[in-house]
PDB file of C-alpha atoms (C1' of nucleotides) in Angstrom:
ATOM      1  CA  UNK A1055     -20.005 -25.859 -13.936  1.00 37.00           C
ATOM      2  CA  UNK A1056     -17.443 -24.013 -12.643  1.00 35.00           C
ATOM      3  CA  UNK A1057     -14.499 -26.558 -12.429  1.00 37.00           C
ATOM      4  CA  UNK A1058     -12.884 -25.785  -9.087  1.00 36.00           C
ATOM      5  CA  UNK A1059      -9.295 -27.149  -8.323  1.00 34.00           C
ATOM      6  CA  UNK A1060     -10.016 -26.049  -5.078  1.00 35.00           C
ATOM      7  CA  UNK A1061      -6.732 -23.792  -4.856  1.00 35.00           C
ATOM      8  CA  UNK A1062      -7.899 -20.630  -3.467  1.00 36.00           C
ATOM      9  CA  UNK A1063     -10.954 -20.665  -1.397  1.00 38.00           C
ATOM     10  CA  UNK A1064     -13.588 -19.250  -4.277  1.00 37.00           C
ATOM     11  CA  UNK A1065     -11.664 -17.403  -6.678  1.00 40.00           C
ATOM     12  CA  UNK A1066     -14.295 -16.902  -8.926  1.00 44.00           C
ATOM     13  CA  UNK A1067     -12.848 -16.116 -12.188  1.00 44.00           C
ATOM     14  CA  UNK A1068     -10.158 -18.679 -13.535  1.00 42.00           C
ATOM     15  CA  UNK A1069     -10.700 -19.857 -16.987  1.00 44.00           C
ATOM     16  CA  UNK A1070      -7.984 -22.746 -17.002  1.00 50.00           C
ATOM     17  CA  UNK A1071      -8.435 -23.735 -20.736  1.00 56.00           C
ATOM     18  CA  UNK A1072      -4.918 -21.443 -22.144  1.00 68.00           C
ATOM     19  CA  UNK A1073      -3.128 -21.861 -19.409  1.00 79.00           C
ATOM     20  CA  UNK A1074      -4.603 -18.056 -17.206  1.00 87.00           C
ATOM     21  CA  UNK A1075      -3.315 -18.205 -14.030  1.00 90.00           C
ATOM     22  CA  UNK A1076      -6.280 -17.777 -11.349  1.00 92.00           C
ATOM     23  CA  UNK A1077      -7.017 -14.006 -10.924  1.00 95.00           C
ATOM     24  CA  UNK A1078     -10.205 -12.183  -9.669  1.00 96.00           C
ATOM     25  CA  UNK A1079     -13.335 -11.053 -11.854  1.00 96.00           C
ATOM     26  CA  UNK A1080     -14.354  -7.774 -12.598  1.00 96.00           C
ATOM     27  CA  UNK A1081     -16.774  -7.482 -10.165  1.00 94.00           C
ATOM     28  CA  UNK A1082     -14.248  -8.567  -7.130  1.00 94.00           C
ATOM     29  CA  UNK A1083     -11.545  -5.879  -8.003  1.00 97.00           C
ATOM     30  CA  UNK A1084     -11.382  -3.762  -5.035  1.00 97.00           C
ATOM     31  CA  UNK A1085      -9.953   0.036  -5.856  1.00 98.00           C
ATOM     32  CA  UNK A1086      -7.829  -0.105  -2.303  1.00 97.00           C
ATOM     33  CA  UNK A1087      -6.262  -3.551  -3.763  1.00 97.00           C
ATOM     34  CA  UNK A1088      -5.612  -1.767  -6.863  1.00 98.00           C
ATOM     35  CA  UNK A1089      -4.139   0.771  -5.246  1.00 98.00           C
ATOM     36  CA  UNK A1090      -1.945  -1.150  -2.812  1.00 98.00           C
ATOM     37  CA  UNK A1091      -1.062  -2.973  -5.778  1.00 98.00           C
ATOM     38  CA  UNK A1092       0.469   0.181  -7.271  1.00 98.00           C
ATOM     39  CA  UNK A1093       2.045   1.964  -4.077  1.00 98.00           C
ATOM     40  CA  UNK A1094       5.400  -0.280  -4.852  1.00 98.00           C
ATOM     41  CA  UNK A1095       8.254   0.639  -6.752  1.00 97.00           C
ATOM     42  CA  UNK A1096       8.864  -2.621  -8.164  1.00 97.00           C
ATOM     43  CA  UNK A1097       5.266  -3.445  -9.008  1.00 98.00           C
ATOM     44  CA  UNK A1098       5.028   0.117 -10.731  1.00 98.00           C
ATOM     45  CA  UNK A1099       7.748  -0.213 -12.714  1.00 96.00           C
ATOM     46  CA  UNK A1100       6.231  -3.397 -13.600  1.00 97.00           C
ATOM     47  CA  UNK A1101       2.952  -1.887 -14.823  1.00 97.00           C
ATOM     48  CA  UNK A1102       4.743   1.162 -16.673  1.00 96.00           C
ATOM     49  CA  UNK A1103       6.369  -0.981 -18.514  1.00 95.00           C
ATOM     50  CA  UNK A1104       3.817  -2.939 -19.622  1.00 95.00           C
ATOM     51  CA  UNK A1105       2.070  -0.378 -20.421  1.00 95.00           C
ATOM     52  CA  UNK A1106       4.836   1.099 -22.936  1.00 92.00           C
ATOM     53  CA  UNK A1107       5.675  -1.984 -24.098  1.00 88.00           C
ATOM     54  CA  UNK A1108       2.057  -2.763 -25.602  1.00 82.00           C
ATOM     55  CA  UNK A1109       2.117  -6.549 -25.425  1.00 85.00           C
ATOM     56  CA  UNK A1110       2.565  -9.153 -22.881  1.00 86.00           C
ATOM     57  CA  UNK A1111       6.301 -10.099 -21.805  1.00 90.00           C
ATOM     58  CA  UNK A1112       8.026 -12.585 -19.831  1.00 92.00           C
ATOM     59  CA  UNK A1113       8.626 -12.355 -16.268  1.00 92.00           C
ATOM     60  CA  UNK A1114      12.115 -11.561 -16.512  1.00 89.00           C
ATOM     61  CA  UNK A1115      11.666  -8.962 -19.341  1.00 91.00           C
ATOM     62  CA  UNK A1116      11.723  -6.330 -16.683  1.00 93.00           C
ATOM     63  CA  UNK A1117      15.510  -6.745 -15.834  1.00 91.00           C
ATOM     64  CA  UNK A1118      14.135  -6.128 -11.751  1.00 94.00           C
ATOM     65  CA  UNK A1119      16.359  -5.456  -8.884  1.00 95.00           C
ATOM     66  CA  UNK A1120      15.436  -8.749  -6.643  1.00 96.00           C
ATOM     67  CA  UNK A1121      15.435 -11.971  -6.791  1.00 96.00           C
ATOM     68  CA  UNK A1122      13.305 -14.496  -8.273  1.00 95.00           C
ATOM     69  CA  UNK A1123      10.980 -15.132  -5.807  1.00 96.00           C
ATOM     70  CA  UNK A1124      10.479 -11.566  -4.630  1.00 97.00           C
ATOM     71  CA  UNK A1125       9.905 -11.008  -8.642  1.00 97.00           C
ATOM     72  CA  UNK A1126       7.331 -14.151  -8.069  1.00 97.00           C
ATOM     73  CA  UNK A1127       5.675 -12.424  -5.204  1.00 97.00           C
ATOM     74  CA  UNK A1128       4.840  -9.131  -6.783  1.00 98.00           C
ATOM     75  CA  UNK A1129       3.575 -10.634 -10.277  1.00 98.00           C
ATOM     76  CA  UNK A1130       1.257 -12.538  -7.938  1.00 97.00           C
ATOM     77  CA  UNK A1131       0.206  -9.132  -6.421  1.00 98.00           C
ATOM     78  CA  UNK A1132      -0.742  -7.590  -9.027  1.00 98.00           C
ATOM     79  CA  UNK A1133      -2.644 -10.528 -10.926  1.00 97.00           C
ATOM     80  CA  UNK A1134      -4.262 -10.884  -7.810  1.00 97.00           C
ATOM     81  CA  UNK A1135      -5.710  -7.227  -7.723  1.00 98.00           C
ATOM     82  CA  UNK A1136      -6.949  -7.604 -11.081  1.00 97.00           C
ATOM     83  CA  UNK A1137      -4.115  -4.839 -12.531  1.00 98.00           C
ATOM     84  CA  UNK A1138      -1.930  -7.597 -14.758  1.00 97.00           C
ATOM     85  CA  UNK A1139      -3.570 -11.068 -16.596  1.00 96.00           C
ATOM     86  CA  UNK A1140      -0.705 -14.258 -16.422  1.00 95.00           C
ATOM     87  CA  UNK A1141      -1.028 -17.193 -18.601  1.00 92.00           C
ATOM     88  CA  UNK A1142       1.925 -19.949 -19.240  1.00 91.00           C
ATOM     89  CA  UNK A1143       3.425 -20.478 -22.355  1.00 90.00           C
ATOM     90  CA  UNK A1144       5.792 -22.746 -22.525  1.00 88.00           C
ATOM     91  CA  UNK A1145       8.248 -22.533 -19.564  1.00 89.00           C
ATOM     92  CA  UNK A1146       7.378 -18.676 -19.045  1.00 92.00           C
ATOM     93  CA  UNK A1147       4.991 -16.659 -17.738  1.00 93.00           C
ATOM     94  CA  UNK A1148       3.750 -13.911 -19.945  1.00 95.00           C
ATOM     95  CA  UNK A1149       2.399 -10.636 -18.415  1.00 96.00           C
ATOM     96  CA  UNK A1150      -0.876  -8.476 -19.811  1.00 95.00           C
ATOM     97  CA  UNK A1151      -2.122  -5.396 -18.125  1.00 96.00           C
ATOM     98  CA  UNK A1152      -6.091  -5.718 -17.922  1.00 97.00           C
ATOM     99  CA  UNK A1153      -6.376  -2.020 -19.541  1.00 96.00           C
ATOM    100  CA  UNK A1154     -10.331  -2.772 -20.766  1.00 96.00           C
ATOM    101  CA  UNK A1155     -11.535  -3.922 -17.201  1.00 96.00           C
ATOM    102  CA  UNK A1156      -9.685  -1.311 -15.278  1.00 97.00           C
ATOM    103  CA  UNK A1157     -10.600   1.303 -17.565  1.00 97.00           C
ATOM    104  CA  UNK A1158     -14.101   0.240 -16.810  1.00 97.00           C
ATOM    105  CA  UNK A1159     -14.219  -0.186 -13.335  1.00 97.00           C
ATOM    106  CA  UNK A1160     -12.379   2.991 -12.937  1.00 98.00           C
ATOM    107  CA  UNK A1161     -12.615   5.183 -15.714  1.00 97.00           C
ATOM    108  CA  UNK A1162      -8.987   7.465 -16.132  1.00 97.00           C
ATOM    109  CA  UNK A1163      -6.929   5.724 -13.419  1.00 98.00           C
ATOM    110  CA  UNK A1164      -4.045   3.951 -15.299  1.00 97.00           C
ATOM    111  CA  UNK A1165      -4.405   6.203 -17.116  1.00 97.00           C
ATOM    112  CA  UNK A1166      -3.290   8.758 -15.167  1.00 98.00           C
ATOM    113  CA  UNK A1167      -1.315   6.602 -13.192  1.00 98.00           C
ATOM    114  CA  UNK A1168       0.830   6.054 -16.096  1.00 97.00           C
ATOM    115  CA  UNK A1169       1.382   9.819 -16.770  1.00 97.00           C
ATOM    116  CA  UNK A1170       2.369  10.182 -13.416  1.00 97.00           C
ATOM    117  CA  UNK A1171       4.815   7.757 -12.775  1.00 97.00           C
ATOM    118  CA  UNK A1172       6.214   9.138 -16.240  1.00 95.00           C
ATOM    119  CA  UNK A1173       6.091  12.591 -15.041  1.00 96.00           C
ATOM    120  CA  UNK A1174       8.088  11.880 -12.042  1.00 96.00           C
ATOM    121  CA  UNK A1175      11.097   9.378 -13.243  1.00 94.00           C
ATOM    122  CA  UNK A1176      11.261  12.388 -15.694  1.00 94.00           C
ATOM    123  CA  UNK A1177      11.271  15.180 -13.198  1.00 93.00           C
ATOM    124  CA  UNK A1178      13.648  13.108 -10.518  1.00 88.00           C
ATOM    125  CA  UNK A1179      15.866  12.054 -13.440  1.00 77.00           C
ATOM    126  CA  UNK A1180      15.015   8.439 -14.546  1.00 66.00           C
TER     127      UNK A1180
ATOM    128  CA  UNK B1465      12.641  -2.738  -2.922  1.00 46.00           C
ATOM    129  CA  UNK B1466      11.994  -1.494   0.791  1.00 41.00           C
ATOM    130  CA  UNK B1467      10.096   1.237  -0.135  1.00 43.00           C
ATOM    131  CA  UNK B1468      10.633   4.524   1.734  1.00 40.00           C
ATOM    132  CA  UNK B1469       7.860   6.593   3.248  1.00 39.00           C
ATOM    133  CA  UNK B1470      10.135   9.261   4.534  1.00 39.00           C
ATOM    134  CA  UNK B1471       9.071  10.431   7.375  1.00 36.00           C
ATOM    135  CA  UNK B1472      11.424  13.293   6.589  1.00 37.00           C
ATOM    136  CA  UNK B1473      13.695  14.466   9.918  1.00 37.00           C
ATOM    137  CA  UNK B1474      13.938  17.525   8.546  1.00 36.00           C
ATOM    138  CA  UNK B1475      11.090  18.198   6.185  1.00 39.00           C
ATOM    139  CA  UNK B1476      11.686  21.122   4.276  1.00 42.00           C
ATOM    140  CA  UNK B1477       8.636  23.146   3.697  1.00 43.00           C
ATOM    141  CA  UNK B1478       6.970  23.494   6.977  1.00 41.00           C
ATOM    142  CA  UNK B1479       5.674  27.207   6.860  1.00 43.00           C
ATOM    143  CA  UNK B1480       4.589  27.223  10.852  1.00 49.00           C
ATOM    144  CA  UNK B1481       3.295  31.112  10.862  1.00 56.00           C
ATOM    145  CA  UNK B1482       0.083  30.093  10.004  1.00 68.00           C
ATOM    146  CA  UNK B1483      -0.155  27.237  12.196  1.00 79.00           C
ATOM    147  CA  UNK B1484       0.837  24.640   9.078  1.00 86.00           C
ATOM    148  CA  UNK B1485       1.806  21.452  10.287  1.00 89.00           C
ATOM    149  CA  UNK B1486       4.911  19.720   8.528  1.00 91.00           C
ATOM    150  CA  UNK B1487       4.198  18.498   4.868  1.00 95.00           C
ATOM    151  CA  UNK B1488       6.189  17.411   1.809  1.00 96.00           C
ATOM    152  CA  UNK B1489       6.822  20.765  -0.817  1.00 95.00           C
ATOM    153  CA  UNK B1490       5.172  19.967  -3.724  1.00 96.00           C
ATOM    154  CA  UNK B1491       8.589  18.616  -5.384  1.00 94.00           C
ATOM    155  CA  UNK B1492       8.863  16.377  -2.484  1.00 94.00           C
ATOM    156  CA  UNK B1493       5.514  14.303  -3.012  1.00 97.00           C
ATOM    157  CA  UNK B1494       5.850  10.908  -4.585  1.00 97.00           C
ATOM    158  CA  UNK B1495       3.665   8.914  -6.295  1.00 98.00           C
ATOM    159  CA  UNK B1496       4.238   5.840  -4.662  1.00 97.00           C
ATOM    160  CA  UNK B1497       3.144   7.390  -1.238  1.00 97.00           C
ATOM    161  CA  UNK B1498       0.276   8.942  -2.370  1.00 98.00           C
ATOM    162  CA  UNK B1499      -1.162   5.716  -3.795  1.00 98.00           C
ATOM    163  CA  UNK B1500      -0.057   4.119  -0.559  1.00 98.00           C
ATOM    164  CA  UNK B1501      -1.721   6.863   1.317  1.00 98.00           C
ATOM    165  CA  UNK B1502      -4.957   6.414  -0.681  1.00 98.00           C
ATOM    166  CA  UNK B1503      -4.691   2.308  -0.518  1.00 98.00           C
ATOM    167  CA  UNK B1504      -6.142   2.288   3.028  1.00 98.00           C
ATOM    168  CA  UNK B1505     -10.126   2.060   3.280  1.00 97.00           C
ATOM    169  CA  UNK B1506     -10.414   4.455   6.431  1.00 97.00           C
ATOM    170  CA  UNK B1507      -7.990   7.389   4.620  1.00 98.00           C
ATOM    171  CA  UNK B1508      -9.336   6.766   1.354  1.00 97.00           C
ATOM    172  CA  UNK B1509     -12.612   7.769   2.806  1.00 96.00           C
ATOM    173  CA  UNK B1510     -11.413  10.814   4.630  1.00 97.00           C
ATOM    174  CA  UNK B1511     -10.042  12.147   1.337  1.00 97.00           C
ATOM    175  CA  UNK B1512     -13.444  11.321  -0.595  1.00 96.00           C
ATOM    176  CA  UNK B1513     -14.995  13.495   2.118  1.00 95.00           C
ATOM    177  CA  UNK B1514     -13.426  16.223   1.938  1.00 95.00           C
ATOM    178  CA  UNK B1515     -13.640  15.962  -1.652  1.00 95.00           C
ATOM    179  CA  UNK B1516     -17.511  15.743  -1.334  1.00 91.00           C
ATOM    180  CA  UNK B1517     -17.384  18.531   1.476  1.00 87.00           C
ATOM    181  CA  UNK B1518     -15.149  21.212  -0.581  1.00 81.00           C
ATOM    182  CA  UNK B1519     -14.055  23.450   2.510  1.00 84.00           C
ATOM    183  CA  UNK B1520     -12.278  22.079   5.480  1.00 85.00           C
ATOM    184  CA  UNK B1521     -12.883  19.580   7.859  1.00 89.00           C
ATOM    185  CA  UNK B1522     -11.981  19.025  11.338  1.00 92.00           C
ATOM    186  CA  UNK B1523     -10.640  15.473  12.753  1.00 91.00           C
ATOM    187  CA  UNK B1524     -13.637  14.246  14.178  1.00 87.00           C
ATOM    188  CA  UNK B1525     -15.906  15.744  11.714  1.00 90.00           C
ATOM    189  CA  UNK B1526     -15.485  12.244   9.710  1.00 92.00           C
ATOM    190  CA  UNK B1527     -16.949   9.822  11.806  1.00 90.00           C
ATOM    191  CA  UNK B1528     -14.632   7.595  11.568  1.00 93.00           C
ATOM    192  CA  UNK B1529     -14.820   4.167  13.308  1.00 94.00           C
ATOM    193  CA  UNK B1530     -11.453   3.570  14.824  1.00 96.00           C
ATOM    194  CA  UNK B1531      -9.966   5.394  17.985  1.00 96.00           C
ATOM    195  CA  UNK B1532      -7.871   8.980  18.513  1.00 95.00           C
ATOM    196  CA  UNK B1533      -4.759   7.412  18.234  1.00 96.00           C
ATOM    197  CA  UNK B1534      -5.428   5.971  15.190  1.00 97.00           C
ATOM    198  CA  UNK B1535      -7.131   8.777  13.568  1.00 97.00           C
ATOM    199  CA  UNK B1536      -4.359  11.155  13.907  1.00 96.00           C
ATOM    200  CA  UNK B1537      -2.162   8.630  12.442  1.00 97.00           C
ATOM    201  CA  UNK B1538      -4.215   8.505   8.981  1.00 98.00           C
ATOM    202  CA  UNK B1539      -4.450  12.231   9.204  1.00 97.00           C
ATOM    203  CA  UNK B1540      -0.864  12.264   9.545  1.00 97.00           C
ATOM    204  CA  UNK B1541       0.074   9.660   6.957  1.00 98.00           C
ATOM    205  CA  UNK B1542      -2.043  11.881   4.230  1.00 98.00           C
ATOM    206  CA  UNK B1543      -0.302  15.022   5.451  1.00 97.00           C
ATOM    207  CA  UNK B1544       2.991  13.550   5.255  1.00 97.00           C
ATOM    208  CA  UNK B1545       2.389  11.929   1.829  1.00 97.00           C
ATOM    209  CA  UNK B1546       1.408  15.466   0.636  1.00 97.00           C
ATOM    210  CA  UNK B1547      -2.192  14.582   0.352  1.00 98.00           C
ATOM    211  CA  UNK B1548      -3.945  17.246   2.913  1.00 97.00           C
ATOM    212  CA  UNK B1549      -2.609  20.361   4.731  1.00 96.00           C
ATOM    213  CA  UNK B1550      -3.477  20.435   8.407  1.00 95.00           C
ATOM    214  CA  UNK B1551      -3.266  23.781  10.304  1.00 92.00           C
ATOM    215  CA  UNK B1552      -4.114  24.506  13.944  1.00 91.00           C
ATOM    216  CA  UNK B1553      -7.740  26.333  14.498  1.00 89.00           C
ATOM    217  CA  UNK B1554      -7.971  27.002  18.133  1.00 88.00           C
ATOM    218  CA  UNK B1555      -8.065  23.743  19.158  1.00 89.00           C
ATOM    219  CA  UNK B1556      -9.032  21.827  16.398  1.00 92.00           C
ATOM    220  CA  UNK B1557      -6.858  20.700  13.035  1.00 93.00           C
ATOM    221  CA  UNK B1558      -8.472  21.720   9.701  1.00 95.00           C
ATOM    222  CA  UNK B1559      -7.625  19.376   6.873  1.00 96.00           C
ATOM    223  CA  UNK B1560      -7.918  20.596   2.905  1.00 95.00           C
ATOM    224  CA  UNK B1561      -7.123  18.180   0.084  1.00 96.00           C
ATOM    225  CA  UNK B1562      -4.072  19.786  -1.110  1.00 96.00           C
ATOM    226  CA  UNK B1563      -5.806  19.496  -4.773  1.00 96.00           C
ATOM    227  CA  UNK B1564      -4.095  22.328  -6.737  1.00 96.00           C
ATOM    228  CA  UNK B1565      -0.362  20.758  -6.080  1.00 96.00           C
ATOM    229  CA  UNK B1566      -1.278  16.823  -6.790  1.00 97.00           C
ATOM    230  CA  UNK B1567      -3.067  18.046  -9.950  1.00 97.00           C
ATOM    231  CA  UNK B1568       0.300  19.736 -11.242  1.00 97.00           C
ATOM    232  CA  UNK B1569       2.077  17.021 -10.267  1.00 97.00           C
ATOM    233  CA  UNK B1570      -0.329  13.693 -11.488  1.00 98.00           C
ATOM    234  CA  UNK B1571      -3.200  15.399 -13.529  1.00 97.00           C
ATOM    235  CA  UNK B1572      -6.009  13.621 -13.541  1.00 97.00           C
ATOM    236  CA  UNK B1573      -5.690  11.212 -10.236  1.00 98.00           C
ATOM    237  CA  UNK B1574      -6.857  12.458  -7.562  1.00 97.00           C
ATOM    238  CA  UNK B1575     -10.152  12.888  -9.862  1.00 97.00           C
ATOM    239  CA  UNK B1576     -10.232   9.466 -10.898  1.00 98.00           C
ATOM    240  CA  UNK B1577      -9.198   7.190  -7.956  1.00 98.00           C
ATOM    241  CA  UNK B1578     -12.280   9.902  -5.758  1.00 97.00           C
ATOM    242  CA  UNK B1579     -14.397   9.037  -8.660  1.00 97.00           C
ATOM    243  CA  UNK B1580     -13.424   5.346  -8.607  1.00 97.00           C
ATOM    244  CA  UNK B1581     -13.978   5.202  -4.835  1.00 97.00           C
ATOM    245  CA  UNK B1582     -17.729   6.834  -5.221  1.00 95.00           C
ATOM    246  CA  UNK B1583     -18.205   4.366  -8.307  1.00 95.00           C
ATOM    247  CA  UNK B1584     -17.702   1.767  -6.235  1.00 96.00           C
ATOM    248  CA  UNK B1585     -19.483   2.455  -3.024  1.00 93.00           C
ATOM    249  CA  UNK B1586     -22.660   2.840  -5.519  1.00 94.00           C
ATOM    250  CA  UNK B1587     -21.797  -0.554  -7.162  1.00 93.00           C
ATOM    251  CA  UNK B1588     -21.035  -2.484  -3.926  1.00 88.00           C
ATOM    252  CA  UNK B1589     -24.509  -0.571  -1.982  1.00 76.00           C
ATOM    253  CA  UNK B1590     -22.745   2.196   0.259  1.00 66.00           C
TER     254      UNK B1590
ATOM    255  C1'  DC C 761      -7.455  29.078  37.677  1.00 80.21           C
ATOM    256  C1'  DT C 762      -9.964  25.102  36.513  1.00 80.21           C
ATOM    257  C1'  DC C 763     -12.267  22.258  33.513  1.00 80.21           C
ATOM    258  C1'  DG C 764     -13.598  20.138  29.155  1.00 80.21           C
ATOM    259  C1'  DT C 765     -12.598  19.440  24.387  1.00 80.21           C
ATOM    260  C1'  DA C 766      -9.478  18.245  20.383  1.00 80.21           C
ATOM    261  C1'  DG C 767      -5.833  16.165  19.236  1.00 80.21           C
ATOM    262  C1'  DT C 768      -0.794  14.210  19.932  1.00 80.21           C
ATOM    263  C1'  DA C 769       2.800  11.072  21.759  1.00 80.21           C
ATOM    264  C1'  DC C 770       4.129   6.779  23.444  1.00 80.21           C
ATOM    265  C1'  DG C 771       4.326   2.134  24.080  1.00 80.21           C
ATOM    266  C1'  DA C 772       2.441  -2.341  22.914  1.00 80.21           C
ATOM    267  C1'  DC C 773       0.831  -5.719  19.889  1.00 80.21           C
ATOM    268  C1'  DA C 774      -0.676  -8.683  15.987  1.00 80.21           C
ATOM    269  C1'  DT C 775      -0.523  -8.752  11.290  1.00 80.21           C
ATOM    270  C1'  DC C 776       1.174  -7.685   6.806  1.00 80.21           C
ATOM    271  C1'  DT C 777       4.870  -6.939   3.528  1.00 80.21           C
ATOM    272  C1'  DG C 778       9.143  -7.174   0.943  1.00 80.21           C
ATOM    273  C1'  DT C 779      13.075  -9.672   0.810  1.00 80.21           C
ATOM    274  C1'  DC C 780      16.066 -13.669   0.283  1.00 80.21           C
ATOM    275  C1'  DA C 781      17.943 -18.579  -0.340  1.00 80.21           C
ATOM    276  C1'  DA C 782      17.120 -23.178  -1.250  1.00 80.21           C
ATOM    277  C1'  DA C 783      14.484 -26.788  -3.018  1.00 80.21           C
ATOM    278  C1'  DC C 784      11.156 -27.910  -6.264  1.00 80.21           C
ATOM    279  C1'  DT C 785       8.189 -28.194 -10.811  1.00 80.21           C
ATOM    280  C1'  DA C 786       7.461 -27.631 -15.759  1.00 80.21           C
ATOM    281  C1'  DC C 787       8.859 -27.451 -20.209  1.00 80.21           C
ATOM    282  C1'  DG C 788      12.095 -27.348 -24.306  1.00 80.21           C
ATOM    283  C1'  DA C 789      16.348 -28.598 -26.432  1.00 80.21           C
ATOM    284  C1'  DT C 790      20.251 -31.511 -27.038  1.00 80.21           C
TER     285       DT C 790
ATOM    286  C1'  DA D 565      17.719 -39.291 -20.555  1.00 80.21           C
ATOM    287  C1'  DT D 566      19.950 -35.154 -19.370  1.00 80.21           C
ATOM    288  C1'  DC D 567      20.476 -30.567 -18.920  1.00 80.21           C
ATOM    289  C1'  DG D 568      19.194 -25.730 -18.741  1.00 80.21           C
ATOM    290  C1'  DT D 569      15.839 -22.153 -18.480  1.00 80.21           C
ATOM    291  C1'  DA D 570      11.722 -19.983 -16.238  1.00 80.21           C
ATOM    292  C1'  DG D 571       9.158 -19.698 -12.586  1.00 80.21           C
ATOM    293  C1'  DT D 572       6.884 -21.441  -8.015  1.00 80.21           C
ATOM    294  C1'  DT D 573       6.830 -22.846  -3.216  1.00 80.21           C
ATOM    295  C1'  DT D 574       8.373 -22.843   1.284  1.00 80.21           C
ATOM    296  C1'  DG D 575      10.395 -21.101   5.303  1.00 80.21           C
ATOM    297  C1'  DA D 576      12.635 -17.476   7.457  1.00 80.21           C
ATOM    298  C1'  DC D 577      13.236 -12.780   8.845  1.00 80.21           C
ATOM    299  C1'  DA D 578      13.422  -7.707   9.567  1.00 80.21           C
ATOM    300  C1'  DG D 579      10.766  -3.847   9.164  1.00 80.21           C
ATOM    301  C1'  DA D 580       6.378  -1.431   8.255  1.00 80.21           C
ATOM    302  C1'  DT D 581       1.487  -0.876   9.306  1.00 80.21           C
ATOM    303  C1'  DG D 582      -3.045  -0.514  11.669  1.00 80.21           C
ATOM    304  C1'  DT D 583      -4.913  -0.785  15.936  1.00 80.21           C
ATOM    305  C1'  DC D 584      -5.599   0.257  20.747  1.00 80.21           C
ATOM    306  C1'  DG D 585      -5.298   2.439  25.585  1.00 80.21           C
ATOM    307  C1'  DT D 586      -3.285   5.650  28.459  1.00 80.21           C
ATOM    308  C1'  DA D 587      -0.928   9.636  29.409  1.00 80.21           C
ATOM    309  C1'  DC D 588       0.057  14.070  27.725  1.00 80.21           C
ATOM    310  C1'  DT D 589      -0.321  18.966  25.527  1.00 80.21           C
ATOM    311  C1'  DA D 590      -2.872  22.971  23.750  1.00 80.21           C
ATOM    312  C1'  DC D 591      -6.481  25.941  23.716  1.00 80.21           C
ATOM    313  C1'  DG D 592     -11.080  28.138  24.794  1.00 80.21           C
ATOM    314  C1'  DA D 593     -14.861  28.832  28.113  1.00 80.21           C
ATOM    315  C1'  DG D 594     -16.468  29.648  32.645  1.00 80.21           C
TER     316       DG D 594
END
DNA sequence: CTCGTAGTACGACATCTGTCAAACTACGAT
DNA sequence: ATCGTAGTTTGACAGATGTCGTACTACGAG
């Protein structure tokens, strides 16, 4: 049932049919990973601004500070802690926060996440 | 992005009358270190405690199943983040969840990631 | 003063993490 | 077919992190 492509070892959740990258269940999302997910600057940004922005966007939407690959490397992060969903379309990757699941798994954290990343770019000055 | 956990040569508020050991003033504390403070299993667990237990706790008090070394070095990564306040008792450090300044700063986290960590200890079986 | 307890400081070490450049894949447009 | 755009993969690397053991300091009790 579960068509495998035997990538990752048993990544449980990866409906292939539109083109979602693999990324864990709800069950498998770990608060620490979450967490660790959000502790960097880059990946933060990331999230805040998908979370302003209320749809998905491209990869390079986000106008980050590194290159490529780094940018690679943290979209995988966070799709792999069960923050962001990925799916391809076309030659780009587009970007969703998983608001519904997090919000269930941990009721208020975006959330207040969010407000405090907010908060602080306001209070250090952008 | 090489994030920066400051270790802060010269820290600023470190009120020592009291026996305080060296923490972040409130307009010092970052988001990005708290989460990264909070990411790690073994602190994330000394902070539910002495959520759970509301007055405060010495070191050992916790249980916790690493070595000395390493147990000061979580205690010192949540001080330094601006997480607890640690102040000498004869012998013995007494931490507090420094509560009242991370819910100026971030309303609402601290609550939800604690209750997010005791959600999922129920929904994983302890 | 001496001893035991509580915690710190100091290396040491293996692993993880963020970063990059270069080579590669995938897709759309010309 | 060719090119360009968007992103991935790989390999490398410096620095951070979690862990430990041992030596050390600080304080209270006897």
């Amino acid at each position: 049932m579960t068509q495998k492509t035997s990538a990752a070892p048993e990544a449980p959740a990866a409906p292939d049919e539109s083109g979602v990258l693999p990324e864990p269940a709800p069950k498998e999302i770990r608060l620490e990973s979450v967490m660790h997910a959000l502790a960097d600057p880059c990946r933060l940004r990331i999230v805040t601004e998908l979370a302003v922005q209320q749809h998905e966007m491209t990869c390079q939407a986000f106008g980050l500070p590194v290159s490529k690959s780094t940018s690679t490397h943290h979209f995988k992060v966070l799709r792999e802690a069960g923050v962001i969903r990925q799916y391809r379309k076309g030659t780009a990757r587009m970007s969703r926060l998983r608001r519904a699941e997090l919000d269930g798994l941990f009721p208020g954290l975006l959330e207040s996440v969010l407000n405090g990343a907010l908060a602080q770019r306001a209070r250090l000055g952008e």
